[in-house]
Structures are given as structure tokens and as C-alpha cells.
């Protein structure tokens, strides 16, 4: 394991466009944790992946669509996204989410 995998507060934020940025917090080959910061109105476009995902809302308010079902997520809420299910979100307020993926999302590293 490298120190970058262990000490996350100094990891850089990556601008992924459209008012969305992410900060890798920690990972190994089984799991990945990521801070995701969204500006108001930013869209996490609908997508699927084979990874299991859980998301915790640190701050803000978001409308998630998971397998066609809409749900509002606010600070303190969490949700689960099964593998291979279409999902996306829009930031109703600026905020930060913590996404956890298993296994690790290689495309993020």
C-alpha cells in the first residue's frame, strides 16, 4: 500500500466537468472510497457499472434516479445502488457525496 492510499486529506480534487469534481479517498483491489463534490444543478449522468455502490450524502440535496425510481437524498442520508442498474443524480443544492464501490473502480484510478 502506498501513503496515497492511506492519507486521503491531501489527495487532489479532479475536475471531471459539468460542475462535478472528485477526490479519491482510499482503495485496494476490493473497495474504493471517493468524495464527489457537485455544484448546484450539476448532473451525474445516468450510467451503469458492474460495481456495487453505496453513497452517503455529507452536505447538500440531490435527486437520484435509480432504475427509473426518483428519490431525494439530503445530508445524513445514504443509498445503495446494485450492480448493473442505471442510475444518476442532479444536485438540487451544492454538496458533497461519499461514494464507495466494490470492487474498486479501476477507471477512477
mmCIF file with all atom_site columns, C-alpha atoms in Angstrom:
data_model
loop_
_atom_site.group_PDB
_atom_site.id
_atom_site.type_symbol
_atom_site.label_atom_id
_atom_site.label_alt_id
_atom_site.label_comp_id
_atom_site.label_asym_id
_atom_site.label_entity_id
_atom_site.label_seq_id
_atom_site.pdbx_PDB_ins_code
_atom_site.Cartn_x
_atom_site.Cartn_y
_atom_site.Cartn_z
_atom_site.occupancy
_atom_site.B_iso_or_equiv
_atom_site.pdbx_formal_charge
_atom_site.auth_seq_id
_atom_site.auth_comp_id
_atom_site.auth_asym_id
_atom_site.auth_atom_id
_atom_site.pdbx_PDB_model_num
ATOM 1   C CA . UNK A 1 1   ? 0.000   0.000  0.000   1.00 0.00 ? 1   UNK A CA 1
ATOM 2   C CA . UNK A 1 2   ? 1.246   3.492  -0.758  1.00 0.00 ? 2   UNK A CA 1
ATOM 3   C CA . UNK A 1 3   ? 0.939   6.505  1.508   1.00 0.00 ? 3   UNK A CA 1
ATOM 4   C CA . UNK A 1 4   ? -1.501  7.985  -1.036  1.00 0.00 ? 4   UNK A CA 1
ATOM 5   C CA . UNK A 1 5   ? -3.847  5.070  -0.319  1.00 0.00 ? 5   UNK A CA 1
ATOM 6   C CA . UNK A 1 6   ? -3.574  5.705  3.427   1.00 0.00 ? 6   UNK A CA 1
ATOM 7   C CA . UNK A 1 7   ? -3.580  9.512  3.728   1.00 0.00 ? 7   UNK A CA 1
ATOM 8   C CA . UNK A 1 8   ? -6.532  10.906 1.844   1.00 0.00 ? 8   UNK A CA 1
ATOM 9   C CA . UNK A 1 9   ? -6.941  14.502 3.039   1.00 0.00 ? 9   UNK A CA 1
ATOM 10  C CA . UNK A 1 10  ? -4.076  15.662 0.835   1.00 0.00 ? 10  UNK A CA 1
ATOM 11  C CA . UNK A 1 11  ? -5.235  13.866 -2.320  1.00 0.00 ? 11  UNK A CA 1
ATOM 12  C CA . UNK A 1 12  ? -6.023  16.298 -5.140  1.00 0.00 ? 12  UNK A CA 1
ATOM 13  C CA . UNK A 1 13  ? -9.534  17.031 -6.392  1.00 0.00 ? 13  UNK A CA 1
ATOM 14  C CA . UNK A 1 14  ? -10.055 16.094 -10.052 1.00 0.00 ? 14  UNK A CA 1
ATOM 15  C CA . UNK A 1 15  ? -12.406 18.240 -12.135 1.00 0.00 ? 15  UNK A CA 1
ATOM 16  C CA . UNK A 1 16  ? -14.492 15.785 -14.159 1.00 0.00 ? 16  UNK A CA 1
ATOM 17  C CA . UNK A 1 17  ? -16.534 18.549 -15.833 1.00 0.00 ? 17  UNK A CA 1
ATOM 18  C CA . UNK A 1 18  ? -20.055 19.904 -15.622 1.00 0.00 ? 18  UNK A CA 1
ATOM 19  C CA . UNK A 1 19  ? -19.661 21.170 -12.063 1.00 0.00 ? 19  UNK A CA 1
ATOM 20  C CA . UNK A 1 20  ? -18.522 17.782 -10.723 1.00 0.00 ? 20  UNK A CA 1
ATOM 21  C CA . UNK A 1 21  ? -15.185 17.023 -9.071  1.00 0.00 ? 21  UNK A CA 1
ATOM 22  C CA . UNK A 1 22  ? -13.918 14.014 -7.168  1.00 0.00 ? 22  UNK A CA 1
ATOM 23  C CA . UNK A 1 23  ? -11.238 13.158 -4.643  1.00 0.00 ? 23  UNK A CA 1
ATOM 24  C CA . UNK A 1 24  ? -10.021 9.588  -4.250  1.00 0.00 ? 24  UNK A CA 1
ATOM 25  C CA . UNK A 1 25  ? -10.003 8.799  -0.532  1.00 0.00 ? 25  UNK A CA 1
ATOM 26  C CA . UNK A 1 26  ? -8.669  5.261  -0.300  1.00 0.00 ? 26  UNK A CA 1
ATOM 27  C CA . UNK A 1 27  ? -8.647  1.940  -2.121  1.00 0.00 ? 27  UNK A CA 1
ATOM 28  C CA . UNK A 1 28  ? -7.329  -1.530 -2.607  1.00 0.00 ? 28  UNK A CA 1
ATOM 29  C CA . UNK A 1 29  ? -8.381  -4.174 -5.124  1.00 0.00 ? 29  UNK A CA 1
ATOM 30  C CA . UNK A 1 30  ? -11.661 -4.805 -3.263  1.00 0.00 ? 30  UNK A CA 1
ATOM 31  C CA . UNK A 1 31  ? -13.018 -1.331 -2.428  1.00 0.00 ? 31  UNK A CA 1
ATOM 32  C CA . UNK A 1 32  ? -12.748 2.344  -3.373  1.00 0.00 ? 32  UNK A CA 1
ATOM 33  C CA . UNK A 1 33  ? -13.981 5.430  -1.475  1.00 0.00 ? 33  UNK A CA 1
ATOM 34  C CA . UNK A 1 34  ? -14.416 8.751  -3.289  1.00 0.00 ? 34  UNK A CA 1
ATOM 35  C CA . UNK A 1 35  ? -15.554 12.249 -2.276  1.00 0.00 ? 35  UNK A CA 1
ATOM 36  C CA . UNK A 1 36  ? -17.745 13.729 -5.007  1.00 0.00 ? 36  UNK A CA 1
ATOM 37  C CA . UNK A 1 37  ? -18.430 17.476 -4.993  1.00 0.00 ? 37  UNK A CA 1
ATOM 38  C CA . UNK A 1 38  ? -21.278 18.854 -7.135  1.00 0.00 ? 38  UNK A CA 1
ATOM 39  C CA . UNK A 1 39  ? -22.254 22.446 -7.814  1.00 0.00 ? 39  UNK A CA 1
ATOM 40  C CA . UNK A 1 40  ? -25.948 23.326 -7.824  1.00 0.00 ? 40  UNK A CA 1
ATOM 41  C CA . UNK A 1 41  ? -27.533 21.964 -11.000 1.00 0.00 ? 41  UNK A CA 1
ATOM 42  C CA . UNK A 1 42  ? -24.619 19.634 -11.761 1.00 0.00 ? 42  UNK A CA 1
ATOM 43  C CA . UNK A 1 43  ? -25.673 16.335 -13.264 1.00 0.00 ? 43  UNK A CA 1
ATOM 44  C CA . UNK A 1 44  ? -24.224 12.919 -12.607 1.00 0.00 ? 44  UNK A CA 1
ATOM 45  C CA . UNK A 1 45  ? -25.386 11.497 -15.956 1.00 0.00 ? 45  UNK A CA 1
ATOM 46  C CA . UNK A 1 46  ? -27.199 8.178  -15.973 1.00 0.00 ? 46  UNK A CA 1
ATOM 47  C CA . UNK A 1 47  ? -24.813 5.236  -16.193 1.00 0.00 ? 47  UNK A CA 1
ATOM 48  C CA . UNK A 1 48  ? -24.267 1.627  -15.154 1.00 0.00 ? 48  UNK A CA 1
ATOM 49  C CA . UNK A 1 49  ? -21.265 -0.305 -13.857 1.00 0.00 ? 49  UNK A CA 1
ATOM 50  C CA . UNK A 1 50  ? -20.696 -3.816 -12.551 1.00 0.00 ? 50  UNK A CA 1
ATOM 51  C CA . UNK A 1 51  ? -19.540 -2.461 -9.169  1.00 0.00 ? 51  UNK A CA 1
ATOM 52  C CA . UNK A 1 52  ? -21.772 -2.397 -6.103  1.00 0.00 ? 52  UNK A CA 1
ATOM 53  C CA . UNK A 1 53  ? -22.132 1.208  -4.880  1.00 0.00 ? 53  UNK A CA 1
ATOM 54  C CA . UNK A 1 54  ? -23.175 2.868  -1.652  1.00 0.00 ? 54  UNK A CA 1
ATOM 55  C CA . UNK A 1 55  ? -23.460 6.642  -1.343  1.00 0.00 ? 55  UNK A CA 1
ATOM 56  C CA . UNK A 1 56  ? -23.580 8.852  1.756   1.00 0.00 ? 56  UNK A CA 1
ATOM 57  C CA . UNK A 1 57  ? -24.732 12.475 1.481   1.00 0.00 ? 57  UNK A CA 1
ATOM 58  C CA . UNK A 1 58  ? -22.394 14.666 3.552   1.00 0.00 ? 58  UNK A CA 1
ATOM 59  C CA . UNK A 1 59  ? -23.917 18.005 2.540   1.00 0.00 ? 59  UNK A CA 1
ATOM 60  C CA . UNK A 1 60  ? -26.428 19.276 0.018   1.00 0.00 ? 60  UNK A CA 1
ATOM 61  C CA . UNK A 1 61  ? -29.582 17.876 -1.557  1.00 0.00 ? 61  UNK A CA 1
ATOM 62  C CA . UNK A 1 62  ? -29.758 15.597 -4.592  1.00 0.00 ? 62  UNK A CA 1
ATOM 63  C CA . UNK A 1 63  ? -32.369 13.923 -6.756  1.00 0.00 ? 63  UNK A CA 1
ATOM 64  C CA . UNK A 1 64  ? -31.198 10.417 -7.610  1.00 0.00 ? 64  UNK A CA 1
ATOM 65  C CA . UNK A 1 65  ? -32.828 8.239  -10.229 1.00 0.00 ? 65  UNK A CA 1
ATOM 66  C CA . UNK A 1 66  ? -32.123 4.551  -9.667  1.00 0.00 ? 66  UNK A CA 1
ATOM 67  C CA . UNK A 1 67  ? -33.648 2.033  -12.067 1.00 0.00 ? 67  UNK A CA 1
ATOM 68  C CA . UNK A 1 68  ? -36.300 4.606  -13.026 1.00 0.00 ? 68  UNK A CA 1
ATOM 69  C CA . UNK A 1 69  ? -37.239 5.472  -9.427  1.00 0.00 ? 69  UNK A CA 1
ATOM 70  C CA . UNK A 1 70  ? -36.579 9.011  -8.167  1.00 0.00 ? 70  UNK A CA 1
ATOM 71  C CA . UNK A 1 71  ? -35.507 9.656  -4.569  1.00 0.00 ? 71  UNK A CA 1
ATOM 72  C CA . UNK A 1 72  ? -34.410 12.856 -2.790  1.00 0.00 ? 72  UNK A CA 1
ATOM 73  C CA . UNK A 1 73  ? -31.237 12.488 -0.744  1.00 0.00 ? 73  UNK A CA 1
ATOM 74  C CA . UNK A 1 74  ? -30.190 15.057 1.879   1.00 0.00 ? 74  UNK A CA 1
ATOM 75  C CA . UNK A 1 75  ? -27.368 15.456 4.371   1.00 0.00 ? 75  UNK A CA 1
ATOM 76  C CA . UNK A 1 76  ? -27.170 12.327 6.531   1.00 0.00 ? 76  UNK A CA 1
ATOM 77  C CA . UNK A 1 77  ? -28.948 10.052 4.028   1.00 0.00 ? 77  UNK A CA 1
ATOM 78  C CA . UNK A 1 78  ? -27.398 7.049  2.361   1.00 0.00 ? 78  UNK A CA 1
ATOM 79  C CA . UNK A 1 79  ? -28.379 4.805  -0.514  1.00 0.00 ? 79  UNK A CA 1
ATOM 80  C CA . UNK A 1 80  ? -27.416 1.567  -2.230  1.00 0.00 ? 80  UNK A CA 1
ATOM 81  C CA . UNK A 1 81  ? -27.052 1.008  -5.971  1.00 0.00 ? 81  UNK A CA 1
ATOM 82  C CA . UNK A 1 82  ? -26.949 -2.635 -7.085  1.00 0.00 ? 82  UNK A CA 1
ATOM 83  C CA . UNK A 1 83  ? -24.561 -3.671 -9.859  1.00 0.00 ? 83  UNK A CA 1
ATOM 84  C CA . UNK A 1 84  ? -25.586 -3.033 -13.483 1.00 0.00 ? 84  UNK A CA 1
ATOM 85  C CA . UNK A 1 85  ? -28.539 -0.758 -12.575 1.00 0.00 ? 85  UNK A CA 1
ATOM 86  C CA . UNK A 1 86  ? -29.000 2.533  -14.443 1.00 0.00 ? 86  UNK A CA 1
ATOM 87  C CA . UNK A 1 87  ? -28.563 5.441  -12.023 1.00 0.00 ? 87  UNK A CA 1
ATOM 88  C CA . UNK A 1 88  ? -27.736 9.153  -11.988 1.00 0.00 ? 88  UNK A CA 1
ATOM 89  C CA . UNK A 1 89  ? -28.274 12.301 -9.941  1.00 0.00 ? 89  UNK A CA 1
ATOM 90  C CA . UNK A 1 90  ? -28.791 16.035 -10.124 1.00 0.00 ? 90  UNK A CA 1
ATOM 91  C CA . UNK A 1 91  ? -27.613 18.448 -7.436  1.00 0.00 ? 91  UNK A CA 1
ATOM 92  C CA . UNK A 1 92  ? -30.608 20.419 -6.143  1.00 0.00 ? 92  UNK A CA 1
ATOM 93  C CA . UNK A 1 93  ? -28.134 22.251 -3.889  1.00 0.00 ? 93  UNK A CA 1
ATOM 94  C CA . UNK A 1 94  ? -24.337 22.266 -3.929  1.00 0.00 ? 94  UNK A CA 1
ATOM 95  C CA . UNK A 1 95  ? -22.984 19.416 -1.872  1.00 0.00 ? 95  UNK A CA 1
ATOM 96  C CA . UNK A 1 96  ? -20.637 16.538 -1.241  1.00 0.00 ? 96  UNK A CA 1
ATOM 97  C CA . UNK A 1 97  ? -21.307 12.820 -1.531  1.00 0.00 ? 97  UNK A CA 1
ATOM 98  C CA . UNK A 1 98  ? -19.121 9.915  -0.449  1.00 0.00 ? 98  UNK A CA 1
ATOM 99  C CA . UNK A 1 99  ? -19.289 7.042  -2.936  1.00 0.00 ? 99  UNK A CA 1
ATOM 100 C CA . UNK A 1 100 ? -17.980 3.596  -2.055  1.00 0.00 ? 100 UNK A CA 1
ATOM 101 C CA . UNK A 1 101 ? -17.521 0.958  -4.768  1.00 0.00 ? 101 UNK A CA 1
ATOM 102 C CA . UNK A 1 102 ? -16.788 -2.736 -4.580  1.00 0.00 ? 102 UNK A CA 1
ATOM 103 C CA . UNK A 1 103 ? -14.747 -3.965 -6.264  1.00 0.00 ? 103 UNK A CA 1
ATOM 104 C CA . UNK A 1 104 ? -12.538 -0.948 -6.914  1.00 0.00 ? 104 UNK A CA 1
ATOM 105 C CA . UNK A 1 105 ? -13.469 1.242  -9.927  1.00 0.00 ? 105 UNK A CA 1
ATOM 106 C CA . UNK A 1 106 ? -10.288 0.879  -11.972 1.00 0.00 ? 106 UNK A CA 1
ATOM 107 C CA . UNK A 1 107 ? -11.493 3.620  -14.342 1.00 0.00 ? 107 UNK A CA 1
ATOM 108 C CA . UNK A 1 108 ? -11.237 6.153  -11.485 1.00 0.00 ? 108 UNK A CA 1
ATOM 109 C CA . UNK A 1 109 ? -7.580  5.424  -10.699 1.00 0.00 ? 109 UNK A CA 1
#
